[in-house]
Short mmCIF file of C-alpha atoms in Angstrom, two decimals:
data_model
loop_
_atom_site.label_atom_id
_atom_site.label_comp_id
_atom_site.label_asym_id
_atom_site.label_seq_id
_atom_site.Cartn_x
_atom_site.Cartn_y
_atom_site.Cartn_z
CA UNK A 1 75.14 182.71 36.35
CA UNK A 2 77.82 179.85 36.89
CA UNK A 3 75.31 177.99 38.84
CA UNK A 4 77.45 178.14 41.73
CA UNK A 5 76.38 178.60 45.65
CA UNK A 6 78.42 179.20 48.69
CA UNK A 7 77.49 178.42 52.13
CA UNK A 8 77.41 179.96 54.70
CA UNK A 9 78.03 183.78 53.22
CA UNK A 10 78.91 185.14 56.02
CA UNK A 11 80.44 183.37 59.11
CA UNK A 12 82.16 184.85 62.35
CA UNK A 13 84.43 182.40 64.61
CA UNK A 14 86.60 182.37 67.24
CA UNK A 15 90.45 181.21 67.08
CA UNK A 16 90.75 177.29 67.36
CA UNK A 17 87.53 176.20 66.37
CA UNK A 18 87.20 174.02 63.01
CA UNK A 19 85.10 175.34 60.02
CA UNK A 20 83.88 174.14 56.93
CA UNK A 21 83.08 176.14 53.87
CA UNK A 22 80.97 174.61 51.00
CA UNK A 23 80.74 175.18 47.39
CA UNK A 24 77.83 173.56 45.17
CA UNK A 25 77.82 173.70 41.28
CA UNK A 26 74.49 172.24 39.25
CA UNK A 27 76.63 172.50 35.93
CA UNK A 28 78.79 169.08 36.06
CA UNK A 29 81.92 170.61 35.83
CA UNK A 30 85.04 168.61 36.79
CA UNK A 31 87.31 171.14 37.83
CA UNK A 32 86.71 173.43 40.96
CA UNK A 33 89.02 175.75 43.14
CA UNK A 34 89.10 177.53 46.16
CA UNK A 35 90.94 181.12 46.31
CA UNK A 36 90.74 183.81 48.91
CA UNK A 37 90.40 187.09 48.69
CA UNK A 38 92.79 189.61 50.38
CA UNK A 39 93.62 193.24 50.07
CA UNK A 40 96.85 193.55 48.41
CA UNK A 41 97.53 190.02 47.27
CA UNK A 42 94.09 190.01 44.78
CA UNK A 43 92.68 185.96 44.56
CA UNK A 44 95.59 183.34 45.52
CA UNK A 45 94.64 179.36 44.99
CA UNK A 46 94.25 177.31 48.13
CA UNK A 47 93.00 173.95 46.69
CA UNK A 48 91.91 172.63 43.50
CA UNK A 49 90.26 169.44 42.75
CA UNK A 50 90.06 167.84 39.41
CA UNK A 51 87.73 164.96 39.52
CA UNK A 52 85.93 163.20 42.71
CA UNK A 53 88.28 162.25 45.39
CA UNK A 54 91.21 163.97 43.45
CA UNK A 55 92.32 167.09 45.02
CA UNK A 56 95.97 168.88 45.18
CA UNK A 57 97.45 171.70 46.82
CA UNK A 58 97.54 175.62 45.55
CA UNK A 59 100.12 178.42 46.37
CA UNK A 60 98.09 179.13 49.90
CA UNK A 61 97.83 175.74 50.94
CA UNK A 62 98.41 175.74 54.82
CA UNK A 63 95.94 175.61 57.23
CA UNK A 64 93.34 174.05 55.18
CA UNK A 65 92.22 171.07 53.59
CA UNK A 66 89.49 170.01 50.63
CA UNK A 67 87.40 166.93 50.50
CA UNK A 68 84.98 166.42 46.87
CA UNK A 69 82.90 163.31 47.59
CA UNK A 70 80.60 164.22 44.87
CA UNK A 71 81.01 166.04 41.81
CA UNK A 72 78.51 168.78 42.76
CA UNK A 73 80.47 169.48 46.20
CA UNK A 74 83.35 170.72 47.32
CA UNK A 75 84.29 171.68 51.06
CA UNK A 76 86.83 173.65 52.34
CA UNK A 77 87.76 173.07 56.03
CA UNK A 78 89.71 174.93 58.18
CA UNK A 79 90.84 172.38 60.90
CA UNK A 80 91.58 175.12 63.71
CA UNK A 81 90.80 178.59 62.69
CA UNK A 82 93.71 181.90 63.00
CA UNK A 83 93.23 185.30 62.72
CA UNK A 84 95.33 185.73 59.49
CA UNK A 85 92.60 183.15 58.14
CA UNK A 86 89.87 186.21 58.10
CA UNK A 87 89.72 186.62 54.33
CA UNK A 88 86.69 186.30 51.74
CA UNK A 89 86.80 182.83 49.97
CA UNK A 90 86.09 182.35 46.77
CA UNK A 91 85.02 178.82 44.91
CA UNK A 92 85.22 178.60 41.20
CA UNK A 93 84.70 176.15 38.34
CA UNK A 94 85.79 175.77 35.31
CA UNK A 95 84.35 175.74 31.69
CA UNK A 96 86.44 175.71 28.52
CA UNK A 97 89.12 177.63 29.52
CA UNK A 98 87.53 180.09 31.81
CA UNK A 99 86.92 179.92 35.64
CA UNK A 100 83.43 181.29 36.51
CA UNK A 101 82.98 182.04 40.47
CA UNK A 102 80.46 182.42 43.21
CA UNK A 103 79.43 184.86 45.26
CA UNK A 104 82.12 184.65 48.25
CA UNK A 105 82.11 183.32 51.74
CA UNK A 106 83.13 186.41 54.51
CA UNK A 107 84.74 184.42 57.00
CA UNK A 108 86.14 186.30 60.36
CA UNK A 109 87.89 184.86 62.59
CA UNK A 110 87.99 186.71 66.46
CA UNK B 1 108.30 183.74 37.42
CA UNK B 2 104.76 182.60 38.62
CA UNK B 3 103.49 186.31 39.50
CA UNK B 4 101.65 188.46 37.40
CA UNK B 5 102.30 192.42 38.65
CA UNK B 6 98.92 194.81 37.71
CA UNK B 7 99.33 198.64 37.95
CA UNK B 8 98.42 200.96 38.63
CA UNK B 9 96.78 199.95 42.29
CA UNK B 10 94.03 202.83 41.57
CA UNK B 11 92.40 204.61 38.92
CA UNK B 12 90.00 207.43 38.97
CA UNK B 13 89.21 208.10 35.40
CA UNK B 14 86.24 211.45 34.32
CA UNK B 15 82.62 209.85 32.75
CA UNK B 16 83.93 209.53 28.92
CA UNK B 17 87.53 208.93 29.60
CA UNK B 18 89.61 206.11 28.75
CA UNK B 19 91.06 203.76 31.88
CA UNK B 20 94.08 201.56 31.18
CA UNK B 21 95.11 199.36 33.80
CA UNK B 22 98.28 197.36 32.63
CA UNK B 23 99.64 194.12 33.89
CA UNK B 24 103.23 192.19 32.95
CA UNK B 25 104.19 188.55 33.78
CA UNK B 26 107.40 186.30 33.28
CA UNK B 27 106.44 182.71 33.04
CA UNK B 28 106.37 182.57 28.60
CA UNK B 29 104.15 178.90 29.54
CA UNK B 30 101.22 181.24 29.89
CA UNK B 31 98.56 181.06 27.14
CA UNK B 32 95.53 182.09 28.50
CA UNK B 33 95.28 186.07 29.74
CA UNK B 34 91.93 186.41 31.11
CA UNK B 35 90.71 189.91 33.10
CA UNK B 36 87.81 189.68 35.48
CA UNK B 37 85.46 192.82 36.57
CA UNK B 38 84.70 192.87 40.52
CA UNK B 39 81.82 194.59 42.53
CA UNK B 40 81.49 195.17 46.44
CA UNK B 41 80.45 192.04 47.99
CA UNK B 42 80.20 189.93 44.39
CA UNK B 43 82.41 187.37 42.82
CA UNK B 44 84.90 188.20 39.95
CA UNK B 45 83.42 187.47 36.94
CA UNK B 46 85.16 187.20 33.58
CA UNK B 47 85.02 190.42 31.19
CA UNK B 48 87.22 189.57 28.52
CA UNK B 49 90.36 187.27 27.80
CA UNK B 50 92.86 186.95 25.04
CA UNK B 51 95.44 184.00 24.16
CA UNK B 52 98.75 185.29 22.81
CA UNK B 53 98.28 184.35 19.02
CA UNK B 54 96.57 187.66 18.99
CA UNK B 55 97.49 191.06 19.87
CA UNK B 56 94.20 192.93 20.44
CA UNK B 57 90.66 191.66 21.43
CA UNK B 58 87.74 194.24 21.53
CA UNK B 59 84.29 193.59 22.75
CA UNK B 60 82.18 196.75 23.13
CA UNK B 61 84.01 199.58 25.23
CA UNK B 62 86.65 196.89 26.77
CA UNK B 63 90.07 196.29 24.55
CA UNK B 64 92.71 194.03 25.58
CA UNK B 65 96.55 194.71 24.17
CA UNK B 66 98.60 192.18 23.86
CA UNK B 67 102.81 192.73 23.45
CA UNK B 68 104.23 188.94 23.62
CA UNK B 69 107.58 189.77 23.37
CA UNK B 70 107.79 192.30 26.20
CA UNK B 71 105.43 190.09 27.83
CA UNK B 72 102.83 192.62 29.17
CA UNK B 73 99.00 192.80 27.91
CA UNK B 74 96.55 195.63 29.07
CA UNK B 75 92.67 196.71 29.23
CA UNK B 76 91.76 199.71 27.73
CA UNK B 77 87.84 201.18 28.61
CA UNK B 78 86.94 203.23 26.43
CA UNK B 79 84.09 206.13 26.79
CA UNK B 80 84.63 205.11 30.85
CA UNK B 81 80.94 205.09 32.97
CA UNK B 82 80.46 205.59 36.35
CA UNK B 83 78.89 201.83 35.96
CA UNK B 84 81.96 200.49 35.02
CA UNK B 85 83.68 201.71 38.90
CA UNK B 86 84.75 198.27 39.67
CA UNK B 87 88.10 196.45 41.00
CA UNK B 88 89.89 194.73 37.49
CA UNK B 89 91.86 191.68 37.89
CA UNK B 90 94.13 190.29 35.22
CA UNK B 91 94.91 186.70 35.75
CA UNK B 92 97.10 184.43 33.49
CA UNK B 93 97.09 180.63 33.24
CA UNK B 94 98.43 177.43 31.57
CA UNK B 95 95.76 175.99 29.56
CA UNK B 96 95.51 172.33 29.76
CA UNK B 97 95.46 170.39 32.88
CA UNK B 98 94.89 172.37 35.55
CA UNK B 99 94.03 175.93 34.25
CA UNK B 100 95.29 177.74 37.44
CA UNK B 101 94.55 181.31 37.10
CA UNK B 102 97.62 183.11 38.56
CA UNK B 103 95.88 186.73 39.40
CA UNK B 104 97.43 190.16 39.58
CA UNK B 105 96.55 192.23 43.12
CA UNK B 106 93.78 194.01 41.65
CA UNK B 107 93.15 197.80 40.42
CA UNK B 108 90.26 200.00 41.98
CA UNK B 109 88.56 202.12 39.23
CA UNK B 110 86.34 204.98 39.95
CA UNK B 111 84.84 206.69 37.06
CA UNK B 112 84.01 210.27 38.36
CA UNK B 113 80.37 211.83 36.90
#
């Protein structure tokens, strides 16, 4: 167990509206990182932070931002949901050397 | 040079065989060659990794092969279970900084009873 949650686990949504995905780690860790899922392309990185308040971009980057106010938290927020954002999302940290993930976010978007 | 290509894209394998799912990439920075084990509606979750000082890593039925200069490595399941039906994901990174995992697209195993 990574001691990682993701909430919601499921969400459905319509085009244009904002949503925000959140990861939550109990282990400390300082690096986290947000991937999705899609058949085909396997786990590409959206965002990555390394520390509170220090984020950067991954190879997926557009159409979604990161915030890490805290260490144990960070969000993922789509600011105005497409279809070809449907994908499971995946939130990971990482401990010497190895990135250990939760359990996945389904996220549709109508 | 940032991609990591997996093949085969499926693999159905009879109870007792051996699967091998191989994967090559072209960026030499890479030191870290980790493969991660996936069920239906789970998170990846790491099943064995190698660095490239080695060229094999065993642990149990699960082997990784590692050929630096050709730049490919490999996971070999031995005595294959219908437990171990699965998607396998080999990922390589930069240790260091950032660790980004760079992932191949996945293989679909189905071990046949």
């Amino acid at each position: 167990d990574a001691g990682i949650t993701q909430s919601p686990r499921h969400k459905v949504t319509e085009t244009g509206t904002p949503v925000t995905l959140r990861c939550h780690q109990t282990e400390n860790h300082r690096y986290m990182y947000w991937y999705r899922q899609d058949p085909g392309h396997g786990l590409r990185l959206i965002h990555y932070s390394y520390g509170v308040k220090d984020t950067d971009k991954g190879e997926v980057s557009d159409g979604y931002s990161v915030s890490r106010s805290k260490t144990e938290d960070f969000l993922l927020t789509l600011e105005s949901a497409t279809s070809s954002q449907t994908s499971v999302y995946f939130c990971a940290t990482l401990r010497a050397d190895t990135q250990y993930f939760g359990p996945g976010t389904r996220l549709t978007v109508l | 040079q940032q991609q990591v290509k997996q093949s085969p894209q499926s693999l159905i394998v009879q109870k007792g065989g051996i699967s091998i799912i191989n994967c090559a990439y072209e960026n030499t920075a890479f030191d870290y060659f980790p493969w991660y084990q996936q069920f239906p509606g789970k998170g990846p979750a790491l099943l064995i990794a190698i660095r490239p000082d080695v060229s094999e890593k065993k642990e149990g039925r699960f082997t990784i092969s590692f050929n630096k200069s050709a730049k490919q490595f490999s996971l070999h399941i031995m005595d294959s279970q219908p437990g171990d039906s699965a998607t396998y994901f080999c990922a390589a990174s930069m240790s260091g900084a950032t660790n980004k995992l760079i992932f191949g697209t996945g293989t679909l195993l189905a071990v046949q009873p």
